[in-house]
C-alpha positions in Angstrom: 27.9 -38.5 6.3 29.0 -36.0 9.0 30.7 -33.9 6.4 27.6 -33.7 4.2 25.5 -32.5 7.1 28.1 -29.9 7.9 28.0 -28.7 4.3 24.3 -28.5 4.5 24.4 -26.6 7.6 27.0 -24.2 6.4 24.9 -23.6 3.2 21.8 -23.0 5.2 23.7 -20.5 7.4 25.0 -18.7 4.3 21.6 -18.5 2.8 20.2 -17.1 6.0 22.7 -14.3 5.8 21.9 -13.6 2.2 20.1 -10.3 1.5 18.4 -11.7 -1.5 17.0 -14.7 0.5 15.8 -12.4 3.3 14.2 -10.1 0.9 12.3 -13.0 -0.8 11.4 -14.3 2.5 9.9 -10.9 3.6 7.8 -10.4 0.6 6.8 -14.1 0.5 5.7 -14.1 4.2 3.8 -11.0 3.7 2.2 -12.3 0.6 1.6 -15.7 2.4 -0.1 -14.1 5.2 -2.4 -12.0 2.9 -3.2 -15.1 0.9 -3.8 -17.1 4.0 -6.2 -14.5 5.2 -8.2 -14.6 2.1 -8.2 -18.4 1.8 -9.4 -18.6 5.5 -12.3 -16.3 4.7 -13.1 -17.9 1.4 -15.3 -21.0 2.7 -17.4 -18.5 4.6 -17.7 -16.0 1.7 -18.6 -18.6 -0.8 -21.5 -19.5 1.5 -22.7 -16.0 1.9 -22.1 -14.7 -1.8 -23.2 -16.9 -4.6 -21.3 -17.5 -7.9 -23.3 -14.7 -9.5 -21.8 -12.2 -6.9 -18.2 -13.3 -7.5 -18.8 -13.3 -11.5 -19.8 -9.6 -11.2 -16.7 -8.9 -9.2 -14.4 -10.8 -11.4 -15.9 -9.3 -14.5 -15.4 -5.8 -13.2 -12.0 -6.5 -11.9 -10.9 -8.0 -15.2 -12.0 -4.8 -17.0 -10.1 -2.7 -14.5 -6.9 -4.8 -14.8 -7.0 -4.4 -18.5 -7.2 -0.5 -18.3 -5.0 -0.1 -15.2 -1.5 -0.4 -17.2 -2.6 2.4 -19.4 -3.1 4.7 -16.3 0.7 5.0 -15.7 1.6 3.9 -19.4 3.7 1.3 -17.7 6.2 3.8 -16.4 5.6 2.8 -12.7 7.5 -0.4 -13.3 10.5 1.6 -14.5 10.9 3.3 -10.9 13.6 0.8 -10.1 15.6 1.4 -13.2 17.3 4.9 -12.7 20.6 5.0 -11.0 19.8 8.3 -9.3 17.2 9.1 -6.7 16.0 12.3 -8.7 15.6 10.0 -11.7 13.4 7.6 -9.9 11.3 10.4 -8.5 10.9 11.9 -12.0 9.6 8.4 -13.1 7.1 8.5 -10.3 6.0 11.9 -11.3 5.6 10.9 -14.9 3.5 7.8 -13.9 1.0 10.0 -11.9 0.8 12.6 -14.6 -0.2 9.8 -17.0 -2.9 8.6 -14.5 -4.3 12.1 -14.2 -4.9 12.2 -18.0 -6.0 8.7 -18.4 -8.6 8.6 -15.5 -10.8 11.4 -17.2 -10.6 9.4 -20.5 -11.9 6.5 -18.8 -14.8 8.5 -17.4 -15.7 9.6 -20.9 -15.6 6.0 -22.1 -17.9 4.8 -19.3 -20.4 7.7 -20.1 -20.6 6.7 -23.8 -20.4 2.9 -23.5 -22.1 2.3 -20.1 -24.8 -0.1 -21.6 -22.2 -2.4 -23.4 -19.9 -2.4 -20.4 -22.7 -3.2 -18.1 -23.6 -6.3 -20.2 -20.0 -7.5 -20.2 -19.6 -7.1 -16.4 -23.1 -8.5 -15.5 -24.0 -5.1 -14.0 -27.2 -4.4 -16.1 -29.3 -3.7 -12.9 -26.7 -1.1 -11.6 -24.7 0.3 -14.4 -24.0 3.5 -12.5 -21.3 1.5 -10.6 -19.2 1.5 -13.7 -18.3 5.2 -12.8 -16.1 3.5 -10.1 -13.6 2.5 -12.8 -11.8 5.8 -13.0 -11.7 5.9 -9.2 -10.1 2.4 -9.3 -7.6 3.6 -11.9 -6.2 6.4 -9.8 -6.0 4.4 -6.7 -4.3 1.6 -8.7 -1.7 4.2 -10.2 -0.9 5.5 -6.6 -0.6 2.0 -5.2 1.6 0.9 -8.2 4.0 3.9 -7.8 4.2 3.3 -3.9 4.8 -0.4 -4.4 7.6 0.1 -7.0 9.2 2.8 -4.8 9.3 0.5 -1.9 10.9 -2.3 -4.1 13.5 0.2 -5.1 14.2 1.4 -1.5 14.2 -2.3 -0.4 11.4 -1.7 2.0 10.0 -5.2 1.6 8.8 -5.7 5.0 6.8 -2.4 4.9 5.2 -3.4 1.6 4.4 -6.9 2.9 3.0 -5.5 6.2 0.6 -3.0 4.4 -0.6 -5.8 2.2 -1.5 -8.1 5.2 -3.3 -5.3 7.1 -5.3 -4.1 4.2 -6.3 -7.7 3.2 -7.4 -8.5 6.7 -9.6 -5.4 7.0 -11.1 -5.9 3.5 -12.1 -9.5 4.2 -13.6 -8.6 7.6 -15.7 -6.0 5.6 -16.8 -8.7 3.1 -17.9 -11.0 5.9 -19.9 -8.3 7.6 -21.4 -7.2 4.4 -22.2 -10.8 3.3 -24.2 -11.3 6.5 -26.1 -7.9 6.1 -26.4 -7.3 2.2 -24.5 -9.9 0.1 -24.1 -8.7 -3.4 -21.6 -8.4 -6.2 -21.8 -4.5 -5.9 -20.6 -4.8 -2.3 -17.6 -6.9 -3.4 -16.8 -4.3 -6.0 -16.8 -1.4 -3.6 -14.8 -3.3 -1.0 -12.1 -4.2 -3.5 -11.7 -0.5 -4.4 -11.6 0.3 -0.6 -8.8 -2.3 -0.4 -6.5 -0.5 -2.7 -6.8 2.8 -0.7 -6.2 0.9 2.4 -3.1 -0.8 1.1 -1.7 2.6 -0.2 -2.4 4.2 3.1 -0.9 1.5 5.2 2.2 1.4 3.2 2.8 5.3 3.4 2.3 4.9 7.1 5.0 2.3 7.4 7.8 3.9 5.4 10.2 6.6 6.4 9.6 9.9 4.3 12.9 10.1 2.9 14.7 9.4 -0.4 12.3 8.5 -3.2 9.6 8.1 -0.7 9.3 11.9 -0.2 5.7 11.7 -1.5 5.3 15.5 -2.0 8.0 15.2 -4.7 5.8 12.6 -6.7 3.6 15.5 -7.8 4.6 17.9 -10.6 6.2 17.8 -14.0 9.9 18.4 -13.4 12.0 15.9 -15.2 9.1 14.0 -16.9 10.2 14.5 -20.4 13.7 13.1 -19.7 12.1 10.2 -17.7 9.7 9.6 -20.6 12.6 9.3 -23.1 15.0 7.3 -21.0 12.4 4.8 -20.0 10.4 4.7 -23.3 10.9 1.0 -23.6 8.4 0.5 -20.8 5.7 2.5 -22.5 6.5 1.1 -26.0 6.8 -2.6 -25.0 6.0 -3.4 -21.3 2.8 -1.3 -21.2 1.3 -2.9 -24.4 2.1 -6.4 -23.4 0.9 -5.8 -19.9 -2.5 -4.6 -21.2 -2.6 -7.5 -23.8 -1.7 -10.0 -20.9 -4.4 -8.5 -18.7 -6.9 -8.6 -21.6 -6.0 -12.3 -22.4 -6.5 -13.3 -18.8 -9.5 -11.2 -18.4 -11.2 -12.4 -21.6 -12.3 -15.7 -20.1 -14.2 -14.0 -17.4 -15.9 -11.6 -19.9 -16.5 -14.3 -22.5 -17.8 -16.8 -20.0 -20.2 -14.2 -18.6 -21.4 -13.4 -22.2 -21.7 -17.1 -23.3 -22.8 -18.9 -20.1 -23.8 -16.3 -17.5 -22.2 -14.7 -14.5 -22.6 -17.9 -12.4 -20.2 -19.7 -14.6 -17.7 -16.9 -14.6 -17.9 -16.7 -10.9 -17.1 -20.6 -10.7 -14.1 -19.8 -12.9 -13.1 -16.8 -10.9 -13.0 -18.7 -7.7 -10.8 -21.4 -9.2 -8.2 -18.9 -10.5 -8.3 -17.0 -7.2 -7.6 -20.1 -5.2 -5.0 -21.4 -7.5 -3.5 -18.0 -7.9 -2.5 -18.0 -4.3 0.7 -19.8 -4.9 1.5 -17.6 -7.7 1.1 -14.5 -5.5 2.9 -16.2 -2.6 6.1 -17.3 -4.6 5.9 -15.9 -8.1 5.3 -12.3 -7.4 7.6 -12.3 -4.4 10.4 -13.9 -6.4 9.8 -11.6 -9.4 9.8 -8.4 -7.3 13.2 -9.4 -5.8 14.6 -11.1 -8.7 14.0 -8.4 -11.2 16.3 -5.8 -9.4 18.8 -8.4 -8.4 18.9 -9.7 -12.0 19.3 -6.1 -13.4 22.2 -5.4 -11.1 23.9 -8.8 -11.5 23.7 -8.8 -15.3 24.8 -5.3 -15.6 28.1 -6.2 -13.6 28.7 -9.4 -15.2 26.8 -10.6 -18.4 28.2 -14.2 -17.9 26.0 -14.7 -14.9 22.7 -14.3 -16.9 22.1 -17.9 -17.8 23.2 -19.6 -14.6 21.1 -17.1 -12.6 18.1 -17.7 -14.7 18.4 -21.5 -14.6 18.8 -21.8 -10.9 15.7 -19.7 -10.3 13.7 -21.6 -12.9 14.7 -25.0 -11.4 13.6 -23.9 -7.9 10.2 -22.6 -9.2 9.7 -25.9 -11.0 10.2 -27.9 -7.8 7.8 -25.8 -6.0 5.1 -26.0 -8.6 5.0 -29.8 -8.7 3.3 -30.8 -5.5 0.6 -28.2 -5.0 -0.7 -28.0 -8.5 -0.2 -31.7 -9.2 -2.7 -32.5 -6.1 -5.2 -30.1 -7.6 -4.9 -31.3 -11.1 -5.8 -34.8 -9.9 -8.3 -34.2 -7.0 -9.6 -30.7 -7.6 -13.1 -31.8 -8.3 -13.1 -33.3 -4.8 -11.2 -30.8 -2.9 -12.7 -27.5 -3.9 -16.5 -28.3 -3.6 -15.8 -30.0 -0.1 -14.1 -26.8 1.1 -16.2 -24.0 -0.6 -19.6 -25.8 -0.6 -21.6 -28.1 -2.9 -22.6 -25.0 -5.0 -18.9 -24.9 -6.3 -18.7 -28.2 -8.0 -17.9 -26.7 -11.4 -15.0 -24.7 -9.9 -13.5 -27.9 -8.8 -13.8 -29.3 -12.3 -12.3 -26.0 -13.7 -9.5 -26.1 -11.2 -8.2 -29.4 -12.5 -7.3 -27.8 -15.8 -6.2 -24.4 -14.4 -3.8 -26.0 -12.1 -1.7 -27.2 -15.0 -1.7 -23.6 -16.4 -0.9 -22.0 -13.1 2.1 -24.3 -12.7 3.5 -23.1 -16.0 3.0 -19.4 -14.8 5.0 -20.1 -11.6 7.9 -21.9 -13.5 8.3 -19.0 -15.9 8.1 -16.1 -13.4 11.9 -15.7 -13.3 12.2 -15.8 -17.0 9.5 -13.0 -17.4 11.1 -10.8 -14.6 14.5 -11.0 -16.5 13.2 -10.2 -20.0 13.7 -6.4 -19.4 17.4 -6.5 -18.5 17.9 -9.0 -21.3 16.3 -6.5 -23.6 13.5 -8.7 -24.7 10.7 -6.2 -24.2 9.8 -6.3 -28.0 9.9 -10.1 -27.8 7.5 -10.1 -24.9 5.2 -7.8 -26.7 5.1 -10.0 -29.9 4.6 -13.1 -27.7 1.6 -11.4 -25.8 -0.1 -10.5 -29.1 0.4 -14.0 -30.5 -0.7 -15.8 -27.3 -3.8 -13.6 -26.8 -5.0 -14.5 -30.3 -4.4 -18.2 -29.5 -6.2 -17.9 -26.2 -9.3 -16.4 -27.7 -9.4 -19.0 -30.6 -9.0 -21.8 -27.9 -11.8 -20.5 -25.8 -14.4 -20.1 -28.5 -13.2 -23.5 -30.0 -13.7 -25.1 -26.8 -17.2 -23.5 -26.3 -18.2 -24.4 -29.8 -17.3 -28.2 -29.8 -18.3 -28.7 -26.1 -19.3 -26.6 -23.0 -17.8 -24.3 -20.6 -15.5 -26.9 -19.2 -14.2 -27.8 -22.7 -13.5 -24.1 -23.2 -11.5 -23.6 -19.9 -9.6 -26.9 -20.6 -8.7 -25.6 -24.2 -7.7 -22.2 -22.7 -5.5 -23.8 -20.1 -3.6 -26.0 -22.4 -2.9 -23.2 -24.8 -1.5 -21.2 -21.9 0.8 -24.1 -20.8 2.2 -24.4 -24.3 2.8 -20.5 -24.7 4.6 -20.4 -21.4 6.9 -23.3 -22.2 7.8 -21.6 -25.4 8.5 -18.2 -23.9 10.7 -20.0 -21.3 12.8 -21.6 -24.1 13.2 -18.2 -25.8 14.5 -16.4 -22.6 16.8 -19.3 -21.6 18.3 -19.1 -25.2 18.8 -15.3 -24.9 20.3 -15.7 -21.4 22.8 -18.3 -22.7 23.8 -16.0 -25.6 24.3 -13.1 -23.2 26.4 -15.4 -20.9 28.5 -16.6 -23.8 29.2 -13.0 -24.9 30.1 -12.1 -21.3 32.6 -14.8 -21.1 34.4 -13.8 -24.3 34.4 -10.2 -23.3 
């Protein structure tokens, strides 16, 4: 028994010295603090803003999230890939040049399709606020470049700190605004302000050296070479990210169209609350796991499968308890915390919890797909699963009601993620086998 405790102690000590573990902890703690702030404010905000207000915010956000990957054509995610500092800076320049071209195009689209977009987002009364979409795209591109640069430079604490501060300030603004003039428009404006704060806080916390010499982000030097070398991100990662965002945003837009903004607000709150563990652990592990997996597999192909299996096992253990509790008692827990007006959100949460568990479990697999050269597979998967999600949502709405639609949508997601996990594990096993033979 003593020897067992000694081994556990030695293992814990070794883990505490691990750079990977420290990086995951830094990102996780920052994300946890930001999510904790949002969740602490939530019971107050849901009593100030009704489901309609959150429905307008969620529909606007869904639309922006669908377009945002187009702003940088997916190149921002490639900043961690180049081996040289100049190569990474060129990718940053390329990302911002793309954003400078896409934002005016978005402005034109808003001008010509303002009425249709207003209906989809529930902003018929104030359609001019749709002109904030190009502003949000530009800020999102800057923040994406800054975040990916911080990941490349290993500045995880600075990234986490900026996220915490900006989240706190934004939620204080929501609370103050909710007391004075609660509306969906205010939530939309504050969400955009939050991006600007996050970007500003991050730049204030990082040393202006290396790839973080911001003045070098602007220009056109080296962008052709960067576009050619990282073309997989534009050809595969960007389309699959857009399709993925569309498939997740579609329920909000379709629920708004079919059942009204109140229903989409109930759905949005459920996904927001249950998405907190995803942000806490899933995103944190992905951001650290991606560069580590890239480096490890480049050096030793045989390590691909063991690395991925360990990460997946850990994510599975972490997903069981929180999502299991919500799947069983969500209809009691959610309205008791948020208020009686949010009963439907609790019923939605019981189905969404199963879906979110599958998202968390497959995060390491999705993060490893780039280095396993499965970008094309991921794109095909996103096309297929998006079609399946739309069919499931409409089928559920046709045979039942909004709850049936959300349940069908969630179950299709679970099946899709488990299928994707099997594909990636199979590919990693093949790479490891080839590595051992080499």
